[in-house]
Amino acid sequence: MAEHKKEIDKLSGVETTGHEWDGLKELNNPLPKWWLYLFYATIVWSVGYWVLMPSWPLVSDYTSGLLGHSQRANVHREFEAAMSERAETGNQLMEASLEEIRSTPELLEFALASGGAAFADNCAPCHGTGATGFEGYPNLQDDVWIWGGSMDDILQTISYGVRSEHPDTRFGEMLAFGRDEILNDDEISAVANYVAAELAGTEPEDGADLDTGATVYMDNCAACHGDEGLGSKELGAPNLTAPNYLYGNTVEAIEAQVNNPRHGVMPPWIDRLGETTVKSLAVYVHSLGGGQ
Amino acid sequence: MSAWKKHEIFEKNSLILTIGIVVMISIGGLVEIVPLYYLKSTIEETEGMRPYTPLELAGRNIYVREGCYTCHSQQIRPLRDELERYGPYSLAAESMYDRPFQWGSKRTGPDLARVGGKYSDEWHRDHLINPRSVSPTSVMPGYPFLAENKLDTRDIREHLELNAVYGVPYTEEQIQYARADLVAQANPDRGDIDGFEERYPGVAARAFDGDPSDVTEMDALVAYLQMLGTLVDFELYDNNANLR
């Protein structure tokens, strides 16, 4: 380290650092006072923080601080507070029938607000933000209900799901008539044309054998979907005369479904969301337009 | 100034400055990082945590490969709105078998820490193939190739071995039968499902990609997504014993 002589800059009267670049010298000004005191203040603050807040690690634990701060305890408290705020109206909602909810503006507002929020978070990914569904995911705005559109039916479906892992799930599966070789290709083609022409009201293929289709239908399909094709909500067998087919109502789509049916799964929500939110959701879904 | 006089030795000798920096950073590390390795309170006591099955681990590798963490976090913070939207906040224990963890810090998409069981397998498939098919305003890219790519299972055993080196408690049997277990979980009808269930009791096994004929990358990723956040039994978890 080369010693340098103290050199005072003539113009400012401040000592230089002794560094020089092509004749330019660096003044050794002191740190600004405001900055320095702020720096000292942060050191004092840290000492106070160590005493009051969780900070230093020890051998088997850490100092928890005089204020007993805990982020997790805080959130539990906030969460409990929010829950108890809603508890009174929530409990009334649980007790109330659909008619009572409809005639009590306070309950209806509560159910639609919390149901709407829960719908956006949890249901919209499959049923769409407008609840109009997608192919394979039912439209909740229309009058077509595979598992029933009454308040109780909707509540049951949301709570336990469809073909879910919950023990109380709704369950129904159509046989794979083609894959498992119950019907041959001609019979499947005939029955798909029959369903399209007579029940769905879509165009059958030219020269389709509707009589054979009718026989095949009565022998194989009517047990669940009914002689008239009106379906069965107990079995989850869709109404085949309804306009919205989950997987399409063209002959081709019906053939595919008879051959090797797709079965959608709806998860159970009762454990994830709790019974009050599920009831709010049921009221919300029921209110969308198709509720029965 | 006298402080300048003492500091001058650091400012004029790069080696001494370097040593000074290393000493200061080491103190910070010793105080802030090292205690996390020995404090018992770092990792909560929970019921239900288990190592990933080979199929889930392969799915997790795809999650990392495709950079899912750049848009999806896996960390529910202890804030009320997050609890109401996603469920219980994430615990350190839930990432203890993650090497590396997938907490992430950016949420272009939603947090995925508790996405397991929230949607159906079919929804995950439709959504991964083309997110717009079920979520019209989504900005997520589609991953249709996952359903077509056969899963590369050649090195799955080594993945388990490597995790075991880091302390993930895989048994020797689990490592030995890694590939068989992977196939059995994605294809219960063809693989050795009894052996799988013995090594991973209570773990769901099904054709996650809806097609039991093959094990695809879609199988692996959906299996992984469907177990995220479902392991810890929050009925048994004691919140108050684990305040931080």
JSON list of C-alpha atoms in Angstrom, two decimals, chain A residues 138 144-150 152-154 156-157 161-163 169-173 232-238 246 264 266 292:
[
{"chain": "A", "resi": 138, "resn": "PRO", "atom": "CA", "xyz": [-72.43, -30.66, -19.65]},
{"chain": "A", "resi": 144, "resn": "VAL", "atom": "CA", "xyz": [-81.07, -31.17, -20.07]},
{"chain": "A", "resi": 145, "resn": "TRP", "atom": "CA", "xyz": [-79.94, -32.89, -16.88]},
{"chain": "A", "resi": 146, "resn": "ILE", "atom": "CA", "xyz": [-78.24, -36.26, -17.03]},
{"chain": "A", "resi": 147, "resn": "TRP", "atom": "CA", "xyz": [-78.48, -36.80, -13.27]},
{"chain": "A", "resi": 148, "resn": "GLY", "atom": "CA", "xyz": [-81.46, -34.58, -12.55]},
{"chain": "A", "resi": 149, "resn": "GLY", "atom": "CA", "xyz": [-81.95, -30.84, -12.29]},
{"chain": "A", "resi": 150, "resn": "SER", "atom": "CA", "xyz": [-83.77, -30.51, -8.99]},
{"chain": "A", "resi": 152, "resn": "ASP", "atom": "CA", "xyz": [-81.42, -32.07, -4.35]},
{"chain": "A", "resi": 153, "resn": "ASP", "atom": "CA", "xyz": [-80.14, -33.75, -7.49]},
{"chain": "A", "resi": 154, "resn": "ILE", "atom": "CA", "xyz": [-77.70, -30.91, -8.19]},
{"chain": "A", "resi": 156, "resn": "GLN", "atom": "CA", "xyz": [-75.92, -34.61, -4.70]},
{"chain": "A", "resi": 157, "resn": "THR", "atom": "CA", "xyz": [-73.98, -34.39, -7.97]},
{"chain": "A", "resi": 161, "resn": "GLY", "atom": "CA", "xyz": [-69.33, -36.24, -8.18]},
{"chain": "A", "resi": 162, "resn": "VAL", "atom": "CA", "xyz": [-69.93, -38.61, -11.06]},
{"chain": "A", "resi": 163, "resn": "ARG", "atom": "CA", "xyz": [-67.81, -41.75, -11.43]},
{"chain": "A", "resi": 169, "resn": "THR", "atom": "CA", "xyz": [-70.46, -41.02, -6.09]},
{"chain": "A", "resi": 170, "resn": "ARG", "atom": "CA", "xyz": [-73.10, -41.21, -8.79]},
{"chain": "A", "resi": 171, "resn": "PHE", "atom": "CA", "xyz": [-72.18, -44.04, -11.08]},
{"chain": "A", "resi": 172, "resn": "GLY", "atom": "CA", "xyz": [-73.41, -45.26, -14.41]},
{"chain": "A", "resi": 173, "resn": "GLU", "atom": "CA", "xyz": [-71.55, -46.70, -17.35]},
{"chain": "A", "resi": 232, "resn": "SER", "atom": "CA", "xyz": [-83.22, -42.32, -16.81]},
{"chain": "A", "resi": 233, "resn": "LYS", "atom": "CA", "xyz": [-81.87, -39.86, -14.30]},
{"chain": "A", "resi": 234, "resn": "GLU", "atom": "CA", "xyz": [-81.48, -42.60, -11.71]},
{"chain": "A", "resi": 235, "resn": "LEU", "atom": "CA", "xyz": [-79.09, -44.47, -14.00]},
{"chain": "A", "resi": 236, "resn": "GLY", "atom": "CA", "xyz": [-77.50, -41.39, -15.52]},
{"chain": "A", "resi": 237, "resn": "ALA", "atom": "CA", "xyz": [-78.73, -42.54, -18.92]},
{"chain": "A", "resi": 238, "resn": "PRO", "atom": "CA", "xyz": [-79.08, -39.41, -21.07]},
{"chain": "A", "resi": 246, "resn": "LEU", "atom": "CA", "xyz": [-72.68, -34.57, -24.62]},
{"chain": "A", "resi": 264, "resn": "GLY", "atom": "CA", "xyz": [-66.77, -38.19, -18.19]},
{"chain": "A", "resi": 266, "resn": "MET", "atom": "CA", "xyz": [-66.88, -35.16, -12.20]},
{"chain": "A", "resi": 292, "resn": "GLN", "atom": "CA", "xyz": [-86.26, -27.85, -11.96]}
]
